[in-house]
Amino acid sequence: MSEWPLGRTFRSTSGDVRWDSLGEPGRDPVVLLHGTPFSSYVWRAVARSLSRRYQVFVWDMPGYGASQMFAGQDVSLATQGRVFTELLAHWGLAEPLVVAHDFGGAVALRAHLLHRARYRALALVDPVALAPWGSPFFRLVGEHSTVFEQLPPALHRALVREYVGSASSPGLHPAVLDRLVQPWLGDLGQAAFYRQIAQADQRYTDEVQDRYGEIGIPTLVCWGQEDTWIPPAKGHQLVARIPGARLEPIARAGHLVQEDAPAELTAALIAFLQHPH
């Protein structure tokens, strides 16, 4: 964990959230949201690059990464949207620049549309935003999470490694894959892995997807063109729903664009964040 320490803690309504910031305080703030089943670790290269000109805030959602995990924890999209709104208030950020990946995209959209979180601009990277979503595997696990929780540890580890690895088009470095899988191991982590899938209900995006036309801030949608988790066609559909939104295709990148094409993604984000209008 030492190469990506999250040194600060926020007591949220759904458990302790580990977070940190990079870059000089007082600079324009950028907040990064991770997806599932990942953590802020996937943003490390992008965050360090952005921190040369911004103050970058990173955090692990409750039930993910280094943040608190416990039995009966609510880690649904509804709760994550509320927690994100609480965090913005805790940080004292009135209108930050927000960059959100996957499940984090839905969290940012819900916070903005339902909880009145205000952003100066929003960049969405392969977001969970439009129905239908969830692979056949994801749905199978969600329907039988209590069975999967009982898998022997070695089988569970193999399953998570295969699942996380499939988010990358060229494949993840073994050390990176180990790091992304590690939080989901052990009794606590194994239960947390299946808990977050069991609570990933599409109704939480159904509640907001007809309101995307209300988004009045500059919006960029980046999409890995080799994404096998959420088809790139969803990017075109999403841009068509958000007034003035622009699509930025990222070549040779799968769902984990941050790992597959960090330089290309960072360049697209910097260009947008500098001149969002």
Tab-separated table of C-alpha atoms in Angstrom:
chain	number	residue	atom	x	y	z
A	1	MET	CA	0.000	0.000	0.000
A	2	SER	CA	2.973	2.295	0.572
A	3	GLU	CA	3.192	3.420	-3.068
A	4	TRP	CA	-0.324	4.908	-2.881
A	5	PRO	CA	-1.015	5.957	0.697
A	6	LEU	CA	-4.322	7.612	1.524
A	7	GLY	CA	-3.313	9.356	4.704
A	8	ARG	CA	-6.533	11.022	5.810
A	9	THR	CA	-9.884	9.789	7.096
A	10	PHE	CA	-13.410	11.177	6.807
A	11	ARG	CA	-16.172	9.705	8.964
A	12	SER	CA	-19.016	9.333	6.468
A	13	THR	CA	-22.560	8.117	7.055
A	14	SER	CA	-21.520	4.770	5.542
A	15	GLY	CA	-18.177	4.193	7.257
A	16	ASP	CA	-14.701	5.699	7.300
A	17	VAL	CA	-13.478	7.023	3.953
A	18	ARG	CA	-9.754	7.152	3.247
A	19	TRP	CA	-8.664	10.099	1.121
A	20	ASP	CA	-5.762	12.384	0.306
A	21	SER	CA	-4.779	15.280	-1.924
A	22	LEU	CA	-1.863	15.876	-4.269
A	23	GLY	CA	-0.520	19.218	-5.435
A	24	GLU	CA	-0.333	22.591	-3.740
A	25	PRO	CA	-3.336	23.619	-1.624
A	26	GLY	CA	-5.186	26.575	-3.054
A	27	ARG	CA	-4.807	25.575	-6.678
A	28	ASP	CA	-7.921	24.810	-8.721
A	29	PRO	CA	-9.372	21.599	-7.237
A	30	VAL	CA	-9.892	18.435	-9.264
A	31	VAL	CA	-11.724	15.506	-7.672
A	32	LEU	CA	-11.255	11.971	-9.053
A	33	LEU	CA	-13.848	9.205	-8.572
A	34	HIS	CA	-13.011	5.555	-9.142
A	35	GLY	CA	-15.271	2.739	-10.329
A	36	THR	CA	-16.031	-0.808	-9.277
A	37	PRO	CA	-14.370	-3.123	-8.326
A	38	PHE	CA	-11.447	-0.700	-8.218
A	39	SER	CA	-10.102	2.060	-5.966
A	40	SER	CA	-8.384	5.419	-6.295
A	41	TYR	CA	-5.184	3.496	-7.058
A	42	VAL	CA	-6.223	3.314	-10.725
A	43	TRP	CA	-5.923	7.120	-10.871
A	44	ARG	CA	-2.352	7.293	-9.528
A	45	ALA	CA	-0.594	8.208	-12.822
A	46	VAL	CA	-3.268	10.667	-13.907
A	47	ALA	CA	-3.485	12.205	-10.416
A	48	ARG	CA	0.261	12.760	-10.189
A	49	SER	CA	0.309	14.384	-13.610
A	50	LEU	CA	-2.652	16.652	-12.852
A	51	SER	CA	-1.130	17.638	-9.498
A	52	ARG	CA	1.527	19.659	-11.332
A	53	ARG	CA	-1.117	22.342	-11.927
A	54	TYR	CA	-4.119	21.402	-9.757
A	55	GLN	CA	-4.873	20.316	-6.219
A	56	VAL	CA	-6.119	16.772	-6.827
A	57	PHE	CA	-8.422	15.023	-4.374
A	58	VAL	CA	-8.572	11.208	-4.387
A	59	TRP	CA	-10.674	8.908	-2.231
A	60	ASP	CA	-11.757	5.299	-1.860
A	61	MET	CA	-15.509	4.893	-1.627
A	62	PRO	CA	-16.932	3.180	1.489
A	63	GLY	CA	-16.538	-0.556	1.007
A	64	TYR	CA	-13.658	-0.167	-1.473
A	65	GLY	CA	-9.859	-0.064	-1.378
A	66	ALA	CA	-8.489	1.266	1.902
A	67	SER	CA	-11.839	2.577	3.156
A	68	GLN	CA	-13.894	0.802	5.782
A	69	MET	CA	-15.632	-2.484	5.000
A	70	PHE	CA	-18.114	-4.148	7.363
A	71	ALA	CA	-21.034	-6.583	7.365
A	72	GLY	CA	-24.358	-5.014	6.475
A	73	GLN	CA	-22.679	-1.931	4.976
A	74	ASP	CA	-24.684	0.091	2.477
A	75	VAL	CA	-22.411	0.632	-0.536
A	76	SER	CA	-25.148	1.289	-3.088
A	77	LEU	CA	-25.009	4.038	-5.682
A	78	ALA	CA	-27.573	5.965	-3.661
A	79	THR	CA	-25.324	5.970	-0.606
A	80	GLN	CA	-22.138	6.721	-2.556
A	81	GLY	CA	-23.803	9.782	-4.086
A	82	ARG	CA	-24.669	11.079	-0.618
A	83	VAL	CA	-21.189	10.330	0.728
A	84	PHE	CA	-19.587	12.191	-2.171
A	85	THR	CA	-21.764	15.211	-1.431
A	86	GLU	CA	-20.699	15.010	2.237
A	87	LEU	CA	-17.038	14.839	1.190
A	88	LEU	CA	-17.279	17.902	-1.023
A	89	ALA	CA	-18.698	19.825	1.930
A	90	HIS	CA	-15.961	18.459	4.218
A	91	TRP	CA	-13.299	19.589	1.747
A	92	GLY	CA	-14.993	22.971	1.361
A	93	LEU	CA	-15.131	22.631	-2.425
A	94	ALA	CA	-17.953	24.722	-3.868
A	95	GLU	CA	-17.433	24.079	-7.598
A	96	PRO	CA	-14.560	21.673	-8.252
A	97	LEU	CA	-13.579	20.094	-11.524
A	98	VAL	CA	-14.770	16.475	-11.360
A	99	VAL	CA	-13.437	13.441	-13.227
A	100	ALA	CA	-15.287	10.153	-12.727
A	101	HIS	CA	-14.787	6.611	-14.029
A	102	ASP	CA	-17.268	3.743	-14.370
A	103	PHE	CA	-19.504	3.450	-11.248
A	104	GLY	CA	-17.972	6.728	-10.078
A	105	GLY	CA	-19.608	8.373	-13.084
A	106	ALA	CA	-23.023	7.383	-11.773
A	107	VAL	CA	-22.027	8.627	-8.300
A	108	ALA	CA	-21.017	12.040	-9.699
A	109	LEU	CA	-24.157	12.285	-11.832
A	110	ARG	CA	-26.454	11.400	-8.919
A	111	ALA	CA	-24.708	13.855	-6.579
A	112	HIS	CA	-25.105	16.628	-9.159
A	113	LEU	CA	-28.697	15.920	-10.199
A	114	LEU	CA	-30.191	14.708	-6.909
A	115	HIS	CA	-28.082	16.325	-4.176
A	116	ARG	CA	-27.291	19.626	-5.909
A	117	ALA	CA	-23.532	19.116	-5.838
A	118	ARG	CA	-22.074	21.832	-8.041
A	119	TYR	CA	-19.155	21.290	-10.412
A	120	ARG	CA	-17.302	23.715	-12.666
A	121	ALA	CA	-16.928	20.968	-15.260
A	122	LEU	CA	-17.429	17.203	-15.454
A	123	ALA	CA	-15.369	14.583	-17.279
A	124	LEU	CA	-16.829	11.082	-17.448
A	125	VAL	CA	-14.586	8.138	-18.345
A	126	ASP	CA	-16.383	4.990	-19.534
A	127	PRO	CA	-19.163	5.740	-17.018
A	128	VAL	CA	-21.997	3.592	-15.755
A	129	ALA	CA	-24.775	5.926	-16.860
A	130	LEU	CA	-27.240	4.340	-19.278
A	131	ALA	CA	-29.281	1.148	-18.997
A	132	PRO	CA	-28.778	-1.678	-19.531
A	133	TRP	CA	-25.500	-2.237	-17.689
A	134	GLY	CA	-23.861	-5.167	-15.944
A	135	SER	CA	-22.289	-8.138	-17.708
A	136	PRO	CA	-23.892	-11.628	-17.528
A	137	PHE	CA	-21.217	-12.523	-14.946
A	138	PHE	CA	-22.018	-9.418	-12.908
A	139	ARG	CA	-25.739	-10.256	-12.898
A	140	LEU	CA	-25.083	-13.902	-12.019
A	141	VAL	CA	-22.972	-12.927	-9.018
A	142	GLY	CA	-25.505	-10.320	-7.935
A	143	GLU	CA	-28.307	-12.875	-7.924
A	144	HIS	CA	-26.276	-15.462	-5.990
A	145	SER	CA	-23.924	-13.344	-3.869
A	146	THR	CA	-24.421	-15.400	-0.702
A	147	VAL	CA	-23.278	-18.515	-2.595
A	148	PHE	CA	-20.198	-16.808	-4.051
A	149	GLU	CA	-19.250	-15.453	-0.612
A	150	GLN	CA	-18.653	-19.060	0.441
A	151	LEU	CA	-16.089	-19.834	-2.268
A	152	PRO	CA	-12.778	-21.173	-0.973
A	153	PRO	CA	-10.274	-18.290	-0.791
A	154	ALA	CA	-8.097	-19.610	-3.629
A	155	LEU	CA	-11.059	-19.880	-6.010
A	156	HIS	CA	-12.317	-16.465	-4.987
A	157	ARG	CA	-8.894	-14.939	-5.626
A	158	ALA	CA	-8.723	-16.548	-9.086
A	159	LEU	CA	-12.218	-15.287	-9.929
A	160	VAL	CA	-11.451	-11.697	-8.868
A	161	ARG	CA	-8.122	-11.694	-10.733
A	162	GLU	CA	-9.792	-12.882	-13.927
A	163	TYR	CA	-12.619	-10.381	-13.572
A	164	VAL	CA	-10.431	-7.352	-12.808
A	165	GLY	CA	-7.939	-8.322	-15.514
A	166	SER	CA	-10.679	-8.381	-18.142
A	167	ALA	CA	-11.171	-4.607	-17.699
A	168	SER	CA	-7.886	-3.997	-19.553
A	169	SER	CA	-7.482	-4.454	-23.290
A	170	PRO	CA	-3.698	-5.116	-23.482
A	171	GLY	CA	-3.636	-6.710	-20.023
A	172	LEU	CA	-2.512	-5.417	-16.645
A	173	HIS	CA	1.009	-5.636	-15.245
A	174	PRO	CA	0.997	-8.488	-12.678
A	175	ALA	CA	1.966	-6.117	-9.847
A	176	VAL	CA	-0.894	-3.754	-10.732
A	177	LEU	CA	-3.336	-6.648	-10.898
A	178	ASP	CA	-2.134	-7.859	-7.484
A	179	ARG	CA	-2.652	-4.379	-6.045
A	180	LEU	CA	-6.193	-4.056	-7.430
A	181	VAL	CA	-7.192	-7.509	-6.191
A	182	GLN	CA	-5.632	-7.225	-2.714
A	183	PRO	CA	-8.459	-5.262	-0.992
A	184	TRP	CA	-10.932	-8.017	-1.931
A	185	LEU	CA	-9.007	-10.831	-0.241
A	186	GLY	CA	-9.466	-12.225	3.263
A	187	ASP	CA	-12.782	-12.747	5.022
A	188	LEU	CA	-13.612	-9.037	5.138
A	189	GLY	CA	-12.585	-8.304	1.562
A	190	GLN	CA	-14.254	-11.373	0.067
A	191	ALA	CA	-17.607	-10.511	1.643
A	192	ALA	CA	-17.208	-6.873	0.585
A	193	PHE	CA	-16.547	-7.852	-3.028
A	194	TYR	CA	-19.837	-9.725	-3.362
A	195	ARG	CA	-21.708	-7.154	-1.276
A	196	GLN	CA	-20.934	-4.325	-3.684
A	197	ILE	CA	-22.079	-6.400	-6.663
A	198	ALA	CA	-25.281	-7.481	-4.896
A	199	GLN	CA	-26.147	-3.817	-4.260
A	200	ALA	CA	-25.367	-2.595	-7.790
A	201	ASP	CA	-28.967	-1.997	-8.824
A	202	GLN	CA	-29.715	-0.457	-12.212
A	203	ARG	CA	-32.615	1.503	-10.726
A	204	TYR	CA	-30.101	4.012	-9.373
A	205	THR	CA	-29.194	5.088	-12.904
A	206	ASP	CA	-32.791	4.690	-14.119
A	207	GLU	CA	-33.670	7.413	-11.597
A	208	VAL	CA	-31.431	9.984	-13.265
A	209	GLN	CA	-30.796	9.029	-16.890
A	210	ASP	CA	-33.862	10.936	-18.154
A	211	ARG	CA	-32.498	14.056	-16.434
A	212	TYR	CA	-29.149	14.239	-18.252
A	213	GLY	CA	-30.628	16.978	-20.422
A	214	GLU	CA	-30.636	19.192	-17.297
A	215	ILE	CA	-26.830	19.134	-17.048
A	216	GLY	CA	-25.723	22.661	-17.781
A	217	ILE	CA	-21.991	22.443	-17.122
A	218	PRO	CA	-19.205	21.663	-19.622
A	219	THR	CA	-19.033	17.886	-19.988
A	220	LEU	CA	-16.446	15.639	-21.621
A	221	VAL	CA	-17.064	11.931	-22.177
A	222	CYS	CA	-13.942	9.802	-22.722
A	223	TRP	CA	-14.295	6.211	-23.875
A	224	GLY	CA	-11.829	3.381	-24.370
A	225	GLN	CA	-12.503	2.062	-27.841
A	226	GLU	CA	-11.689	-1.513	-26.826
A	227	ASP	CA	-13.999	-1.485	-23.778
A	228	THR	CA	-15.644	-4.904	-23.463
A	229	TRP	CA	-17.439	-4.032	-20.197
A	230	ILE	CA	-19.478	-1.099	-21.508
A	231	PRO	CA	-19.647	-0.781	-25.316
A	232	PRO	CA	-18.233	2.427	-26.841
A	233	ALA	CA	-21.633	2.993	-28.465
A	234	LYS	CA	-22.850	4.018	-25.001
A	235	GLY	CA	-20.521	6.998	-25.198
A	236	HIS	CA	-22.266	8.285	-28.314
A	237	GLN	CA	-25.665	7.729	-26.679
A	238	LEU	CA	-24.626	9.586	-23.528
A	239	VAL	CA	-23.176	12.580	-25.391
A	240	ALA	CA	-26.438	12.885	-27.309
A	241	ARG	CA	-28.312	13.285	-24.002
A	242	ILE	CA	-26.071	15.923	-22.368
A	243	PRO	CA	-26.300	19.408	-23.900
A	244	GLY	CA	-22.998	20.488	-25.423
A	245	ALA	CA	-21.133	17.345	-24.317
A	246	ARG	CA	-18.141	16.215	-26.357
A	247	LEU	CA	-16.900	12.665	-26.941
A	248	GLU	CA	-13.194	11.825	-26.758
A	249	PRO	CA	-12.466	8.295	-28.050
A	250	ILE	CA	-9.322	6.730	-26.576
A	251	ALA	CA	-7.755	4.253	-29.012
A	252	ARG	CA	-6.340	0.885	-27.912
A	253	ALA	CA	-7.813	1.218	-24.419
A	254	GLY	CA	-10.262	-1.066	-22.664
A	255	HIS	CA	-12.524	-0.181	-19.751
A	256	LEU	CA	-9.597	0.686	-17.487
A	257	VAL	CA	-8.449	3.596	-19.628
A	258	GLN	CA	-6.283	4.922	-16.761
A	259	GLU	CA	-4.144	1.774	-16.955
A	260	ASP	CA	-4.284	1.161	-20.718
A	261	ALA	CA	-3.670	4.700	-21.992
A	262	PRO	CA	-2.768	7.024	-19.111
A	263	ALA	CA	-0.865	9.519	-21.278
A	264	GLU	CA	-3.658	9.865	-23.835
A	265	LEU	CA	-6.311	10.175	-21.124
A	266	THR	CA	-4.293	12.729	-19.158
A	267	ALA	CA	-3.746	14.842	-22.277
A	268	ALA	CA	-7.478	14.833	-23.048
A	269	LEU	CA	-8.339	15.734	-19.452
A	270	ILE	CA	-5.801	18.579	-19.216
A	271	ALA	CA	-7.040	20.108	-22.475
A	272	PHE	CA	-10.615	19.961	-21.214
A	273	LEU	CA	-9.962	21.104	-17.634
A	274	GLN	CA	-7.917	24.101	-18.812
A	275	HIS	CA	-10.603	25.288	-21.240
A	276	PRO	CA	-13.866	23.515	-20.378
A	277	HIS	CA	-16.126	26.017	-22.165
